[in-house]
Amino acid sequence: MAENRDLVPLEQEITLCKQYLNIESLRMEDRLRVDWQVDELPNHALVPPLILQPLFENAVYHGIEPIAEGGEIVVIITHKANELHIKISNPYQANNSHHMGNKMALKNIKERLALHFDLEASIRHQTNNGQYTVTIRMPYEKP
């Protein structure tokens, strides 16, 4: 496992997330759908390790699991100028039976972004029209 102070290729992070989602798909079958909008992805971009996987855990646990018919996680990763933008959305039901969580994943990601990029990076989250969305903005780092 990479040191927390080292950056890793984005492609490696995405591979880890896809492995996690494949395992969850075995358990949830067709209730879990993922739309990867990453066609123009700069795979060689460097990101803090484990920056995405906790967001997918939250999306599955808080967003997909509580809904009988399941739902879709939408992932949009883009590269604009000298920035990398990552947006992950999942269904949100205010009255779901799952524990609301303590926002530790978001806090941890925010701290790691600050460690690596100081004020040049940000993480935001919002709930709107039955969707929970996390947006990460960080400098586009190359190897």
Short mmCIF file of C-alpha atoms in Angstrom, two decimals:
data_model
loop_
_atom_site.label_atom_id
_atom_site.label_comp_id
_atom_site.label_asym_id
_atom_site.label_seq_id
_atom_site.Cartn_x
_atom_site.Cartn_y
_atom_site.Cartn_z
CA MET A 1 0.00 0.00 0.00
CA ALA A 2 1.33 3.42 -0.89
CA GLU A 3 2.46 5.86 1.75
CA ASN A 4 -0.22 8.46 2.39
CA ARG A 5 2.24 11.20 1.42
CA ASP A 6 2.92 9.66 -2.01
CA LEU A 7 0.70 10.29 -5.00
CA VAL A 8 -0.46 7.36 -7.14
CA PRO A 9 -1.69 7.11 -10.74
CA LEU A 10 -5.38 7.84 -11.14
CA GLU A 11 -5.69 4.67 -13.21
CA GLN A 12 -4.59 2.67 -10.15
CA GLU A 13 -7.26 4.32 -8.01
CA ILE A 14 -9.93 3.60 -10.62
CA THR A 15 -8.85 -0.04 -10.88
CA LEU A 16 -9.15 -0.41 -7.11
CA CYS A 17 -12.64 1.13 -7.19
CA LYS A 18 -13.76 -1.13 -10.01
CA GLN A 19 -12.55 -4.17 -8.06
CA TYR A 20 -14.53 -3.03 -5.03
CA LEU A 21 -17.63 -2.38 -7.16
CA ASN A 22 -17.30 -5.81 -8.83
CA ILE A 23 -17.42 -7.44 -5.40
CA GLU A 24 -20.47 -5.36 -4.43
CA SER A 25 -22.11 -6.26 -7.77
CA LEU A 26 -21.85 -9.94 -6.88
CA ARG A 27 -23.75 -9.22 -3.68
CA MET A 28 -26.25 -6.72 -5.07
CA GLU A 29 -26.55 -8.10 -8.61
CA ASP A 30 -28.45 -5.79 -10.96
CA ARG A 31 -29.40 -3.41 -8.14
CA LEU A 32 -25.98 -1.73 -8.49
CA ARG A 33 -25.24 0.09 -11.72
CA VAL A 34 -22.25 2.33 -12.42
CA ASP A 35 -21.93 4.85 -15.23
CA TRP A 36 -18.24 5.66 -15.78
CA GLN A 37 -17.92 8.88 -17.78
CA VAL A 38 -14.15 8.90 -18.05
CA ASP A 39 -13.47 8.61 -21.79
CA GLU A 40 -10.97 11.45 -21.91
CA LEU A 41 -9.40 10.48 -18.63
CA PRO A 42 -5.73 11.35 -18.07
CA ASN A 43 -4.86 7.97 -16.48
CA HIS A 44 -1.35 9.11 -15.73
CA ALA A 45 -2.60 11.94 -13.49
CA LEU A 46 -1.41 11.58 -9.91
CA VAL A 47 -3.82 11.63 -6.96
CA PRO A 48 -3.60 10.89 -3.23
CA PRO A 49 -4.05 7.16 -2.50
CA LEU A 50 -7.51 5.88 -1.54
CA ILE A 51 -9.12 9.19 -2.42
CA LEU A 52 -12.01 7.59 -4.35
CA GLN A 53 -12.71 4.18 -2.81
CA PRO A 54 -14.28 5.52 0.43
CA LEU A 55 -16.68 7.58 -1.68
CA PHE A 56 -17.81 4.44 -3.50
CA GLU A 57 -18.27 2.62 -0.19
CA ASN A 58 -20.49 5.46 0.98
CA ALA A 59 -22.38 5.55 -2.33
CA VAL A 60 -23.16 1.83 -2.06
CA TYR A 61 -23.98 1.79 1.66
CA HIS A 62 -25.94 5.05 1.95
CA GLY A 63 -27.23 5.41 -1.60
CA ILE A 64 -27.82 2.05 -3.28
CA GLU A 65 -28.38 -0.48 -0.46
CA PRO A 66 -31.41 1.20 1.17
CA ILE A 67 -33.35 1.31 -2.11
CA ALA A 68 -35.17 -1.92 -2.99
CA GLU A 69 -34.68 -1.44 -6.73
CA GLY A 70 -31.10 -0.23 -6.26
CA GLY A 71 -29.70 2.60 -8.30
CA GLU A 72 -26.87 4.03 -10.29
CA ILE A 73 -23.60 5.63 -9.27
CA VAL A 74 -22.44 8.17 -11.85
CA VAL A 75 -18.72 8.94 -12.06
CA ILE A 76 -17.49 11.88 -14.13
CA ILE A 77 -13.76 12.61 -14.25
CA THR A 78 -12.48 15.45 -16.38
CA HIS A 79 -9.27 17.33 -16.90
CA LYS A 80 -9.61 21.09 -17.36
CA ALA A 81 -6.54 23.26 -17.83
CA ASN A 82 -4.33 22.39 -14.85
CA GLU A 83 -7.07 20.81 -12.75
CA LEU A 84 -8.60 17.38 -12.31
CA HIS A 85 -12.33 17.31 -11.51
CA ILE A 86 -14.00 14.23 -10.05
CA LYS A 87 -17.75 14.02 -9.48
CA ILE A 88 -19.49 11.00 -7.95
CA SER A 89 -23.30 10.96 -7.62
CA ASN A 90 -25.65 8.40 -6.17
CA PRO A 91 -29.32 8.21 -5.17
CA TYR A 92 -30.23 9.75 -1.84
CA GLN A 93 -33.26 9.12 0.33
CA ALA A 94 -33.57 11.30 3.40
CA ASN A 95 -35.61 8.68 5.24
CA ASN A 96 -33.42 5.64 4.64
CA SER A 97 -32.86 3.15 7.44
CA HIS A 98 -29.06 3.20 7.27
CA HIS A 99 -26.98 4.97 9.88
CA MET A 100 -26.39 8.53 8.62
CA GLY A 101 -22.63 8.28 9.04
CA ASN A 102 -20.21 10.65 10.67
CA LYS A 103 -18.66 12.22 7.54
CA MET A 104 -15.27 10.66 8.42
CA ALA A 105 -14.57 9.69 4.80
CA LEU A 106 -15.16 13.25 3.62
CA LYS A 107 -13.09 14.69 6.47
CA ASN A 108 -10.24 12.26 5.77
CA ILE A 109 -10.26 13.03 2.04
CA LYS A 110 -10.31 16.77 2.74
CA GLU A 111 -7.30 16.42 5.05
CA ARG A 112 -5.35 14.39 2.49
CA LEU A 113 -6.15 16.87 -0.28
CA ALA A 114 -4.89 19.68 1.97
CA LEU A 115 -1.76 17.69 2.83
CA HIS A 116 -0.88 17.29 -0.84
CA PHE A 117 -2.30 20.42 -2.45
CA ASP A 118 -3.06 22.91 0.33
CA LEU A 119 -5.76 25.35 -0.83
CA GLU A 120 -5.42 24.35 -4.48
CA ALA A 121 -7.78 21.40 -3.90
CA SER A 122 -11.31 21.15 -2.57
CA ILE A 123 -14.05 18.66 -1.84
CA ARG A 124 -17.72 19.61 -1.79
CA HIS A 125 -20.86 17.57 -1.21
CA GLN A 126 -24.50 18.38 -1.75
CA THR A 127 -27.91 16.80 -1.88
CA ASN A 128 -30.26 17.89 -4.63
CA ASN A 129 -33.31 16.28 -6.28
CA GLY A 130 -32.76 12.87 -4.70
CA GLN A 131 -29.05 12.76 -5.59
CA TYR A 132 -26.03 13.00 -3.31
CA THR A 133 -22.99 14.38 -5.12
CA VAL A 134 -19.37 14.70 -4.08
CA THR A 135 -17.11 16.89 -6.20
CA ILE A 136 -13.34 16.94 -5.88
CA ARG A 137 -11.14 19.53 -7.54
CA MET A 138 -7.36 19.20 -7.40
CA PRO A 139 -4.30 20.23 -9.36
CA TYR A 140 -3.49 18.06 -12.36
CA GLU A 141 -0.22 16.42 -11.35
CA LYS A 142 1.82 14.38 -13.83
CA PRO A 143 4.52 11.79 -13.05
#
